[in-house]
mmCIF file of C-alpha atoms in Angstrom:
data_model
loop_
_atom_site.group_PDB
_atom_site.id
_atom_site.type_symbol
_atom_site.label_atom_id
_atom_site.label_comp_id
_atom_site.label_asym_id
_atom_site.label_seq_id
_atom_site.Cartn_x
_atom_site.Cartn_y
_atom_site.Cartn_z
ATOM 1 C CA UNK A 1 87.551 103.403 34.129
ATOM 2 C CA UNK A 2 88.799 104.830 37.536
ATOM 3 C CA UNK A 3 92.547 103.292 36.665
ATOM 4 C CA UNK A 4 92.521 105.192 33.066
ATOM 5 C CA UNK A 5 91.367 108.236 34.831
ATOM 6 C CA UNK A 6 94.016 107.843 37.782
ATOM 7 C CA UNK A 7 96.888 107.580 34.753
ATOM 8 C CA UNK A 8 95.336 111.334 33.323
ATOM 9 C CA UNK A 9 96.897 112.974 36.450
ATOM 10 C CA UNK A 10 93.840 112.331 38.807
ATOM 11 C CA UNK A 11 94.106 111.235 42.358
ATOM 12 C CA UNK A 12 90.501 110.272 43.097
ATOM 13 C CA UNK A 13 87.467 110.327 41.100
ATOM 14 C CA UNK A 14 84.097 110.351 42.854
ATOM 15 C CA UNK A 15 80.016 110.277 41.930
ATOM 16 C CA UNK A 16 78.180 111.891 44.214
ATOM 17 C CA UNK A 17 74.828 110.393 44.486
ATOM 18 C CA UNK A 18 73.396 112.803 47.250
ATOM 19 C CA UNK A 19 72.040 115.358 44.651
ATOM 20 C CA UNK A 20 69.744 114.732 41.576
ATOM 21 C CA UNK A 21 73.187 115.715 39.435
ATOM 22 C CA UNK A 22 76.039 113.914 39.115
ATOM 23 C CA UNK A 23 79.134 115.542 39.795
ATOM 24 C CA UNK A 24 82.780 114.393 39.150
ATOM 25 C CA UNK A 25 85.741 115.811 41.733
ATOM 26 C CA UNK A 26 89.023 115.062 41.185
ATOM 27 C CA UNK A 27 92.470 116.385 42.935
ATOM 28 C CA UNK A 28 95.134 117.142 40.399
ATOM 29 C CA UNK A 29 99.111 115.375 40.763
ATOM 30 C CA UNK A 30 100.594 118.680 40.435
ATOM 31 C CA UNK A 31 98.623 120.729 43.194
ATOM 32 C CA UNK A 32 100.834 123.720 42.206
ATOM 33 C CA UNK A 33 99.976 124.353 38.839
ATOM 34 C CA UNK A 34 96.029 124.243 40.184
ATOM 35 C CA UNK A 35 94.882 127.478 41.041
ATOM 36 C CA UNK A 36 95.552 129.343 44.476
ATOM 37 C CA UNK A 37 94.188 127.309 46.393
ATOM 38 C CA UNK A 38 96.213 123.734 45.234
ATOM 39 C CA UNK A 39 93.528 121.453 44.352
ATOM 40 C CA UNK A 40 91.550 121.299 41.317
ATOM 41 C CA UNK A 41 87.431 120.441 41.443
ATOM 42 C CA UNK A 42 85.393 120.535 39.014
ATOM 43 C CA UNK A 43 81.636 119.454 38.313
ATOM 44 C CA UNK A 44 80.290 117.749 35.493
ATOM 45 C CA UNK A 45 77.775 120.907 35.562
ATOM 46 C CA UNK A 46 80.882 123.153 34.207
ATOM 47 C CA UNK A 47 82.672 120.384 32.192
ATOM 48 C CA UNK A 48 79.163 120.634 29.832
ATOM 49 C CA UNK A 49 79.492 124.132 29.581
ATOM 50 C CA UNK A 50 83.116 124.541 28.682
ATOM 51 C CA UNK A 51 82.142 121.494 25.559
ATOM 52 C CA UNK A 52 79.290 123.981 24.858
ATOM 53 C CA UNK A 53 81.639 126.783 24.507
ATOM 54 C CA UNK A 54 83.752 125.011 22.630
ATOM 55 C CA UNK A 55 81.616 123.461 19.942
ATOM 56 C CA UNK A 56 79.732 127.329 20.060
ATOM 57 C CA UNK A 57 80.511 130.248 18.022
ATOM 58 C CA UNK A 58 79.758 132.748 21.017
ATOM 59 C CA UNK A 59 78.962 132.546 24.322
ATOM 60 C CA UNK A 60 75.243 133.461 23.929
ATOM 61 C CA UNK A 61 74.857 130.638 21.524
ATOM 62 C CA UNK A 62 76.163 127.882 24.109
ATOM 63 C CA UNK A 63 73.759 129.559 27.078
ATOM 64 C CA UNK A 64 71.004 129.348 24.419
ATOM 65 C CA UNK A 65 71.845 125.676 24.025
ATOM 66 C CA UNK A 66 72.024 125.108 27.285
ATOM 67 C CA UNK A 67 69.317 126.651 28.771
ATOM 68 C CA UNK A 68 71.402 129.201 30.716
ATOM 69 C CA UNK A 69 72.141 132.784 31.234
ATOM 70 C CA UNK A 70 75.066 134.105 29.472
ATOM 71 C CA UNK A 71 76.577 134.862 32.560
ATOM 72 C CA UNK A 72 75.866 131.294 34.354
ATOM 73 C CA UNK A 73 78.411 130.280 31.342
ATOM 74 C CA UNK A 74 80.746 132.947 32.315
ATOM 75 C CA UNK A 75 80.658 131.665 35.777
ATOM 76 C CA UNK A 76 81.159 128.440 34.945
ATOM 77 C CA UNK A 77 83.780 129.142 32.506
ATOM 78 C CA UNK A 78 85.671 131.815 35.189
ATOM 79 C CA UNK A 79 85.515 128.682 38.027
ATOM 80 C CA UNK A 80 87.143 126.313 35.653
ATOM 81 C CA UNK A 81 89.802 128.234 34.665
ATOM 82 C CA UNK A 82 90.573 129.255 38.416
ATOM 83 C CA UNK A 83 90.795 125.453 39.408
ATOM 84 C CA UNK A 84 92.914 124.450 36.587
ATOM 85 C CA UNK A 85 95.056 127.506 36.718
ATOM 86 C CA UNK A 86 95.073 128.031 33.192
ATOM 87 C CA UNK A 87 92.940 130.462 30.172
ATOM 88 C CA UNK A 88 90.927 128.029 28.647
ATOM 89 C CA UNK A 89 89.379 130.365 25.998
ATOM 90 C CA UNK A 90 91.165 133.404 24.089
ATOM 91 C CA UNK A 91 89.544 136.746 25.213
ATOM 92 C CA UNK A 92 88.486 139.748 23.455
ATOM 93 C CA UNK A 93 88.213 137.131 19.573
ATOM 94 C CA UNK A 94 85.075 138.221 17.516
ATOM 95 C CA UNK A 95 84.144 134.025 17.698
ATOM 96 C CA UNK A 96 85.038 131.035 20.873
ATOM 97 C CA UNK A 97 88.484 130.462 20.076
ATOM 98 C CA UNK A 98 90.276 128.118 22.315
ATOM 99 C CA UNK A 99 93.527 128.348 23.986
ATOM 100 C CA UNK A 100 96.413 126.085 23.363
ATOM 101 C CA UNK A 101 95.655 124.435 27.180
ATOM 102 C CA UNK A 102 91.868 124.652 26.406
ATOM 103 C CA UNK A 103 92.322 122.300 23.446
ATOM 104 C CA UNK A 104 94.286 119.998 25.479
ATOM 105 C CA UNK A 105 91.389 120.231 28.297
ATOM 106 C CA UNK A 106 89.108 119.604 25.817
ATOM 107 C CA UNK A 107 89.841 116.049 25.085
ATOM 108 C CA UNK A 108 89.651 115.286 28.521
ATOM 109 C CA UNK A 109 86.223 116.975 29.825
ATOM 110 C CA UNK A 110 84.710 114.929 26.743
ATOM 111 C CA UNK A 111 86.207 112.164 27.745
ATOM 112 C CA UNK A 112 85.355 112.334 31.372
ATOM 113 C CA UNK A 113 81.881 113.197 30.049
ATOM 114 C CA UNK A 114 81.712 109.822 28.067
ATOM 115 C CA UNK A 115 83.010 107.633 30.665
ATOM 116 C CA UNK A 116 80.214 109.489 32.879
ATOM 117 C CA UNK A 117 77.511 108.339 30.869
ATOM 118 C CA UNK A 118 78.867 104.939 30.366
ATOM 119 C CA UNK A 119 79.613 104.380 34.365
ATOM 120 C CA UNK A 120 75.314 105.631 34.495
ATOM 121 C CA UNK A 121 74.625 103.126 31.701
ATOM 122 C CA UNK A 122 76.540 100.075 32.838
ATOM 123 C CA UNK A 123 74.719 100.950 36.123
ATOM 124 C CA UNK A 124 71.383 100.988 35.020
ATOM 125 C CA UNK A 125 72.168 97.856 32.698
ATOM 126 C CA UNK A 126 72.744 95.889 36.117
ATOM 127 C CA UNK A 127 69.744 97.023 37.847
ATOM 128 C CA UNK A 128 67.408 95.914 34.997
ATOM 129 C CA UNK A 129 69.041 92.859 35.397
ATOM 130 C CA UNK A 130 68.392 91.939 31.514
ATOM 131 C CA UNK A 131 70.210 92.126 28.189
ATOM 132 C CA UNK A 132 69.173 95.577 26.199
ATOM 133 C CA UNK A 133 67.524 95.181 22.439
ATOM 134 C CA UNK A 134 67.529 98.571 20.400
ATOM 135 C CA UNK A 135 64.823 98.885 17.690
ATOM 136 C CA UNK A 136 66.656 101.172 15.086
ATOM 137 C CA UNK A 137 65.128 102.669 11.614
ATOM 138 C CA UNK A 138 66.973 103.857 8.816
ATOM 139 C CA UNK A 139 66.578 105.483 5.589
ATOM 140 C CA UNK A 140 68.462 103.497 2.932
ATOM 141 C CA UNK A 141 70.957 106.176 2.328
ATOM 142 C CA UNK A 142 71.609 106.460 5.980
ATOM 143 C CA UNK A 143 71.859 102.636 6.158
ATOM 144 C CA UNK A 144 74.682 102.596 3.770
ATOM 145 C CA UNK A 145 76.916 105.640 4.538
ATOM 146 C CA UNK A 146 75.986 106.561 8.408
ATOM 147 C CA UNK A 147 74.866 103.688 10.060
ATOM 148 C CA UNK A 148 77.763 101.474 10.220
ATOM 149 C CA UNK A 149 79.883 104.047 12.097
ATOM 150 C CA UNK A 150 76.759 104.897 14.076
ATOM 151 C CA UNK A 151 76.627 101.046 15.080
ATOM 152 C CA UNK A 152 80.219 101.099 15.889
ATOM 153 C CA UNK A 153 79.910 103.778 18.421
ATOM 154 C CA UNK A 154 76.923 101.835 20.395
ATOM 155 C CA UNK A 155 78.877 98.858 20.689
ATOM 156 C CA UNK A 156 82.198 100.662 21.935
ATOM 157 C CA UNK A 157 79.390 102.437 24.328
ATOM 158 C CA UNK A 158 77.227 99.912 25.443
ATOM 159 C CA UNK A 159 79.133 96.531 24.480
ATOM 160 C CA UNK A 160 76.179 94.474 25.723
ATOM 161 C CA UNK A 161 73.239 95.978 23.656
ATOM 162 C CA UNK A 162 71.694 94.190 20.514
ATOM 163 C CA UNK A 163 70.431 96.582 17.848
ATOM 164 C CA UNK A 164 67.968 95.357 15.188
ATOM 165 C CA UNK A 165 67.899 97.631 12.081
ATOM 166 C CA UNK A 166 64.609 98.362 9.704
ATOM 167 C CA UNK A 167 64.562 100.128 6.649
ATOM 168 C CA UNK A 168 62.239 102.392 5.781
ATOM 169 C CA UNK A 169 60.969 106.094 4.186
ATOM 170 C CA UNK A 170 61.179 108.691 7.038
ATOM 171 C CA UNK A 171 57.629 109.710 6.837
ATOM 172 C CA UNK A 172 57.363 105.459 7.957
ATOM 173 C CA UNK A 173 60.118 105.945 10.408
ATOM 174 C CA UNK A 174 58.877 109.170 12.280
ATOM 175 C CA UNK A 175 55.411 107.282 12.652
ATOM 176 C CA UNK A 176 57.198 104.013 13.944
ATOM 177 C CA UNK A 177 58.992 106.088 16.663
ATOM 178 C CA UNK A 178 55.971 107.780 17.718
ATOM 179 C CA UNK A 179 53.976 104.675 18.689
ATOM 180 C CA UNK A 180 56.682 102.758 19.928
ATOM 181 C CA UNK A 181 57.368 100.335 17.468
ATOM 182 C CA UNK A 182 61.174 101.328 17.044
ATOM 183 C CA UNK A 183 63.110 102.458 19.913
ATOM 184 C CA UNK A 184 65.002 105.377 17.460
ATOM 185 C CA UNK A 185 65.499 106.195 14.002
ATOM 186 C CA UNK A 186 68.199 107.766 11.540
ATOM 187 C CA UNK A 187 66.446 110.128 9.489
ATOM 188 C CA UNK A 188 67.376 112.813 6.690
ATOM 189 C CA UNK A 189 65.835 115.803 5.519
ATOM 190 C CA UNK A 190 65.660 119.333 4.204
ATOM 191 C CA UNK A 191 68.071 121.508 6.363
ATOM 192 C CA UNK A 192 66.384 123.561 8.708
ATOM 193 C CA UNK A 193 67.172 127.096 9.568
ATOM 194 C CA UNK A 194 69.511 127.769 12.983
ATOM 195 C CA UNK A 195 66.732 127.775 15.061
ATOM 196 C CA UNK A 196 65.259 124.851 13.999
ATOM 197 C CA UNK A 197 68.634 122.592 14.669
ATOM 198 C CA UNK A 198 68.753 124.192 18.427
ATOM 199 C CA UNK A 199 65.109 123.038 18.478
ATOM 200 C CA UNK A 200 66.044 119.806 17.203
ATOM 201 C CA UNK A 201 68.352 118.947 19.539
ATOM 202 C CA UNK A 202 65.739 118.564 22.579
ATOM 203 C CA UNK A 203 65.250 115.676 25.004
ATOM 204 C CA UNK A 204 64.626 113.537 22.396
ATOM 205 C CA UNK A 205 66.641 113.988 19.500
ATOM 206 C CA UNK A 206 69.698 115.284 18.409
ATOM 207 C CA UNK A 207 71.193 116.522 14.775
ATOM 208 C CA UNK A 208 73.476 114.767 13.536
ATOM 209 C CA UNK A 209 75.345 115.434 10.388
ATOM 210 C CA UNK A 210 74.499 117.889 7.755
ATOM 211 C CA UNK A 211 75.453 116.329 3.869
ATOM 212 C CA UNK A 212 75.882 118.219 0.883
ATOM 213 C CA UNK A 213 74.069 117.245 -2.277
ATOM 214 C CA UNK A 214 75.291 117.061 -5.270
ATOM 215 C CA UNK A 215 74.195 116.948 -9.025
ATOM 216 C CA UNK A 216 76.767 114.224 -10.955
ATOM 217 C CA UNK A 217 77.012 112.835 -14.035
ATOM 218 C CA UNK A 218 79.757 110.904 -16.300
ATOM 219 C CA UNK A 219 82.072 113.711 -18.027
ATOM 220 C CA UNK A 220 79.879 112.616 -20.660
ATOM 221 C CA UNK A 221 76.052 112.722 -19.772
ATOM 222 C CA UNK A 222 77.151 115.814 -17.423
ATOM 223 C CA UNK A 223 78.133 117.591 -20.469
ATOM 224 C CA UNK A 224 74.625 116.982 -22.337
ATOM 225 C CA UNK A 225 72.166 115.936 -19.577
ATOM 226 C CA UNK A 226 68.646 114.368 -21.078
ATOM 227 C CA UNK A 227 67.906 112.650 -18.232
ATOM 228 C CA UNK A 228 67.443 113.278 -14.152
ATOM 229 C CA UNK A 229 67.516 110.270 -12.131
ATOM 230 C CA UNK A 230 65.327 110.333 -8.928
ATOM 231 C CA UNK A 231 65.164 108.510 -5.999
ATOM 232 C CA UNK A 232 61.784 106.969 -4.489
ATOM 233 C CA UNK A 233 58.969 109.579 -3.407
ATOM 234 C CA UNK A 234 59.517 110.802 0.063
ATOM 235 C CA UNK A 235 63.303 110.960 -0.240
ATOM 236 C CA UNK A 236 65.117 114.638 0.212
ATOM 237 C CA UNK A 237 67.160 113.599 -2.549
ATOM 238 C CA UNK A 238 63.817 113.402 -5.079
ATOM 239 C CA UNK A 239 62.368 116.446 -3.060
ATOM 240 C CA UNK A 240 65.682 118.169 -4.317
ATOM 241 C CA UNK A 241 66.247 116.970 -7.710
ATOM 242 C CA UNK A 242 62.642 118.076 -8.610
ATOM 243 C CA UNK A 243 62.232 121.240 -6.660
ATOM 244 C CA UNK A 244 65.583 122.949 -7.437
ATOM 245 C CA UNK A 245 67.259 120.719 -10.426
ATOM 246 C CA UNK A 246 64.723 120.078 -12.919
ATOM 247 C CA UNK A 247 63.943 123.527 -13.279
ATOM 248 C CA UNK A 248 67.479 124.784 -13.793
ATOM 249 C CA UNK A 249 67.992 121.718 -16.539
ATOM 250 C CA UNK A 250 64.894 122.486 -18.911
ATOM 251 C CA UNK A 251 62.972 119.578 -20.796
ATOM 252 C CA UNK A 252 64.571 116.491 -19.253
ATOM 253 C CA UNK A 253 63.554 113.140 -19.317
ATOM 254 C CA UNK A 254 62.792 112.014 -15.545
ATOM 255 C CA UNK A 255 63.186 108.552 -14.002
ATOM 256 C CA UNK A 256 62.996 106.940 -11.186
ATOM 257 C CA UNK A 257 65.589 104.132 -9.813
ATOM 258 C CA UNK A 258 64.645 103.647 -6.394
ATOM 259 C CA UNK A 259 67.428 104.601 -3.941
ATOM 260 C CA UNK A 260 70.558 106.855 -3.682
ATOM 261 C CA UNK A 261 72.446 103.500 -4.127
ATOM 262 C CA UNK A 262 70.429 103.230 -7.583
ATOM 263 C CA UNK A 263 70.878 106.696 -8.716
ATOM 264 C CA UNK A 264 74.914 106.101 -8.094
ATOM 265 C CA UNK A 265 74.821 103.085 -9.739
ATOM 266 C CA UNK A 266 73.009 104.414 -12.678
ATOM 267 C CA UNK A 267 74.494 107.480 -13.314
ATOM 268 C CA UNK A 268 78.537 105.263 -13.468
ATOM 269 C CA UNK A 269 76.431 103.646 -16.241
ATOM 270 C CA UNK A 270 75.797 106.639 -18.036
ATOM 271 C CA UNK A 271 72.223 106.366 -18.078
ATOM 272 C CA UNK A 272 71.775 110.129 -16.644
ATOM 273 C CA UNK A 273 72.994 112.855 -13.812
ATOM 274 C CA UNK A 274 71.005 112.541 -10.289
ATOM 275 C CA UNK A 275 71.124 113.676 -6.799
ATOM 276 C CA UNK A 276 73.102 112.302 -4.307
ATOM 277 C CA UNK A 277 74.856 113.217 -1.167
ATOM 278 C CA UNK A 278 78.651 113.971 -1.520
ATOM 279 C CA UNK A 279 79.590 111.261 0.703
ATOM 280 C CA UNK A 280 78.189 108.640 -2.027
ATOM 281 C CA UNK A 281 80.110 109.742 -4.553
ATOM 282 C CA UNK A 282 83.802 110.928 -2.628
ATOM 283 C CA UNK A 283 85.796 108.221 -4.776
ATOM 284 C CA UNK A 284 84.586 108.713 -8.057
ATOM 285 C CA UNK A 285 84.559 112.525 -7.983
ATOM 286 C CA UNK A 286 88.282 112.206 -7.225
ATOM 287 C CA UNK A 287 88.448 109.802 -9.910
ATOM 288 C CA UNK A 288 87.107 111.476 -12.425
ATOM 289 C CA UNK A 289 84.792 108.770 -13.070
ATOM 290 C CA UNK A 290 82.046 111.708 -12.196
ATOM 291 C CA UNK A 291 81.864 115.267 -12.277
ATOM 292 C CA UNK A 292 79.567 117.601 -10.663
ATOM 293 C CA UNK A 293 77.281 119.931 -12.334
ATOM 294 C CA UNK A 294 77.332 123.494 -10.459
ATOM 295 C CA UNK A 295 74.359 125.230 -12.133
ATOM 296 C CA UNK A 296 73.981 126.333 -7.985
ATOM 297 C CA UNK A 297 74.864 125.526 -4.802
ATOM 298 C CA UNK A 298 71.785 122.811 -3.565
ATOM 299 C CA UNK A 299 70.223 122.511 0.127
ATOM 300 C CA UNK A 300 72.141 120.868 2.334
ATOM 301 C CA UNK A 301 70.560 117.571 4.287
ATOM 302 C CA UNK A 302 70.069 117.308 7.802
ATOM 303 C CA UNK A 303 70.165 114.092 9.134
ATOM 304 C CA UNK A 304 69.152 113.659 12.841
ATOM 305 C CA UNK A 305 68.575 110.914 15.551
ATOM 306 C CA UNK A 306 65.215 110.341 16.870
ATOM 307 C CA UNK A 307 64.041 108.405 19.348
ATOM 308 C CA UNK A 308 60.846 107.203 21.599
ATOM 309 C CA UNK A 309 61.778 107.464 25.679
ATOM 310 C CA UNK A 310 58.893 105.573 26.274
ATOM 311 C CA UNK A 311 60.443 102.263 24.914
ATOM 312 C CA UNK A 312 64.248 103.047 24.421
ATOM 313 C CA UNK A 313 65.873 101.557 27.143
ATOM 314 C CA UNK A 314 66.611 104.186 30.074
ATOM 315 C CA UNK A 315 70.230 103.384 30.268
ATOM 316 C CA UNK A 316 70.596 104.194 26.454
ATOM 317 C CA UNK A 317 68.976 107.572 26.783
ATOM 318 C CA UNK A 318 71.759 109.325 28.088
ATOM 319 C CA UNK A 319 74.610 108.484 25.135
ATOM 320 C CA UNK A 320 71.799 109.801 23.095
ATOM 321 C CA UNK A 321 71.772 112.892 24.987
ATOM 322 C CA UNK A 322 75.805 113.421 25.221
ATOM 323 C CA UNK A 323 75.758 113.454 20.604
ATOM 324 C CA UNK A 324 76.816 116.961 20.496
ATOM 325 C CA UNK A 325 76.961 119.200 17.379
ATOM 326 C CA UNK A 326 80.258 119.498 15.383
ATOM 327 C CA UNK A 327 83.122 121.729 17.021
ATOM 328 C CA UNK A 328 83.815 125.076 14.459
ATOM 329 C CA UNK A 329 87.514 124.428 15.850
ATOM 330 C CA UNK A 330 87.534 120.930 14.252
ATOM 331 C CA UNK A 331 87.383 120.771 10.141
ATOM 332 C CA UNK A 332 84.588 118.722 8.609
ATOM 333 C CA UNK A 333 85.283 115.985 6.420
ATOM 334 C CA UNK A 334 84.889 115.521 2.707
ATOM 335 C CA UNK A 335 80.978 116.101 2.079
ATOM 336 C CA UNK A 336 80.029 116.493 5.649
ATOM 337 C CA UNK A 337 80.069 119.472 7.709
ATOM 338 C CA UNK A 338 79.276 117.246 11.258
ATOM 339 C CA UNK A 339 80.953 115.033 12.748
ATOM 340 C CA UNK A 340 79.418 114.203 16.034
ATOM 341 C CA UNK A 341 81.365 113.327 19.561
ATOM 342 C CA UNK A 342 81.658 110.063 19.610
ATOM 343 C CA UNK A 343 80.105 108.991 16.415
ATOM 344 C CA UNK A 344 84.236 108.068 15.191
ATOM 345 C CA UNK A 345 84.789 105.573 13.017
#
């Protein structure tokens, strides 16, 4: 870690472990392109605030998600800028709007961020002195199209942690995590309003993707729909298919085929039109194996991480914590409007 930060321009990297806060110091190659006064320090304090910033709209909604002031972010965002020598955010813009040399900065404060967290986790790892187990839950959907890239990020994180995976409904899931019988789960469900994600993202859980639904059918069925295929009571995608499709498609036959997976699968077969997140159904939209039905826009579906810090292992805890909500700089991909930091496939 300290030799790929030393090739980034940095001349010394340090932790100091005499306050309850870690903070990072470095000393730049080029001390005159640093400030005034030739060196460049920052803390890991203001390197959390300028991501904030930058993955916020405004600067009020980055102190609201931090906890601070507006003007603690100001001040944070003023003393960066003066030790790197260099605007990191465009002034006087109606929304945060990044300069050219904040975008640059930008991959490097998450980086440094990243490695942070791992440095704290491999640390911990070694004073517990045994090999880490992660109890994860999933709903089936998630299990399919989220958790494999969510599993890829925990291993390139924590290389030495096992992860067992259950499946289950989230009103299950949310029940196992509260008594301690799974360390976290990956749960989905009806969006909540802007207030409700900042709420959502406390100490022990963070938002992580927001998925479109969408009604499909074969050119064919789509064209004449008699029947609405439904996922398994408890699902969003039932919850949505009932509540805001059925009514707008009249006197439908409606049946149920278990999971997102079987909804997909039935609908190729042109046994009906069902509910599914965009994600599911990318290929075959493109395709034209499947078209969409727009009789309205439907809910979008929050899916967030959960977890217990009672029996999640406290070296995991902070990777947890660093998931940060989606950058409006960055765009979203096909069917997803989040893609969290880190969570790369």
């Amino acid at each position: 870690m300290l030799d790929e930060l030393r090739n980034r321009d940095v001349s010394w990297f340090k932790v100091d472990s005499r306050s309850s806060s870690c903070r990072v110091g470095w000393q730049a190659a080029r001390p005159a392109r640093a400030g005034p006064e030739g060196d460049c320090k920052v803390d890991v304090q203001r390197l959390e605030t300028f991501v904030a910033v930058a993955q916020s709209s405004t600067l009020a909604e980055a102190a609201e998600r931090l906890g601070y002031a507006r003007s603690t972010v100001t001040s944070h965002l003023q003393a960066l800028e003066r030790s790197l020598g260099a605007s990191l955010l465009e002034r006087g813009a109606a929304v945060n709007r990044l300069t050219r040399a904040g975008t640059r900065f930008l991959e490097y404060a998450t980086d440094i961020l990243d490695k942070l967290a791992q440095a704290q986790a491999a640390v911990a790892a070694a004073a517990e002195d045994r090999p880490s187990t992660l109890s994860i839950g999933a709903t089936a959907s998630l299990c399919t199209y989220r958790l494999p890239s969510f599993l890829r990020t925990l291993r390139r994180l924590m290389p030495n942690l096992e992860t067992q995976i259950f499946v289950g409904p989230v009103a299950q899931l949310r029940d196992q995590v509260g008594r301690g019988e799974l360390a976290a789960a990956l749960i989905n469900s009806a969006p909540l309003p802007a207030a409700g994600i900042r709420s959502a993202e406390g100490g022990d859980r963070r938002h992580l993707w927001t998925d479109r639904a969408v009604l499909v059918g074969t050119p064919e069925s789509a064209a004449r729909p008699e029947r609405l295929l439904v996922t398994a009571p408890g699902c969003v995608y039932r919850d949505i298919a009932e509540k805001e499709v059925l009514p707008r498609l009249g006197r439908v036959r409606v049946q149920q085929v278990g999971s997102v997976d079987g909804v997909k699968s039935s609908v190729l077969g042109g046994i009906g039109v069902g509910v599914v997140p965009a994600i599911a159904v990318g290929p075959q939209l493109e395709s034209g194996q499947l078209t969409e039905l727009q009789p309205a826009a439907l809910s979008p579906v929050m899916s967030e991480l959960i977890w217990n810090p009672g029996v999640t292992p406290a070296h995991v805890i902070p990777h947890f914590q660093l998931l940060r909500p989606p950058s409006p700089l960055q765009p979203a991909r096909p069917g997803t409007s989040y893609i969290p930091s880190g969570i790369a496939s």
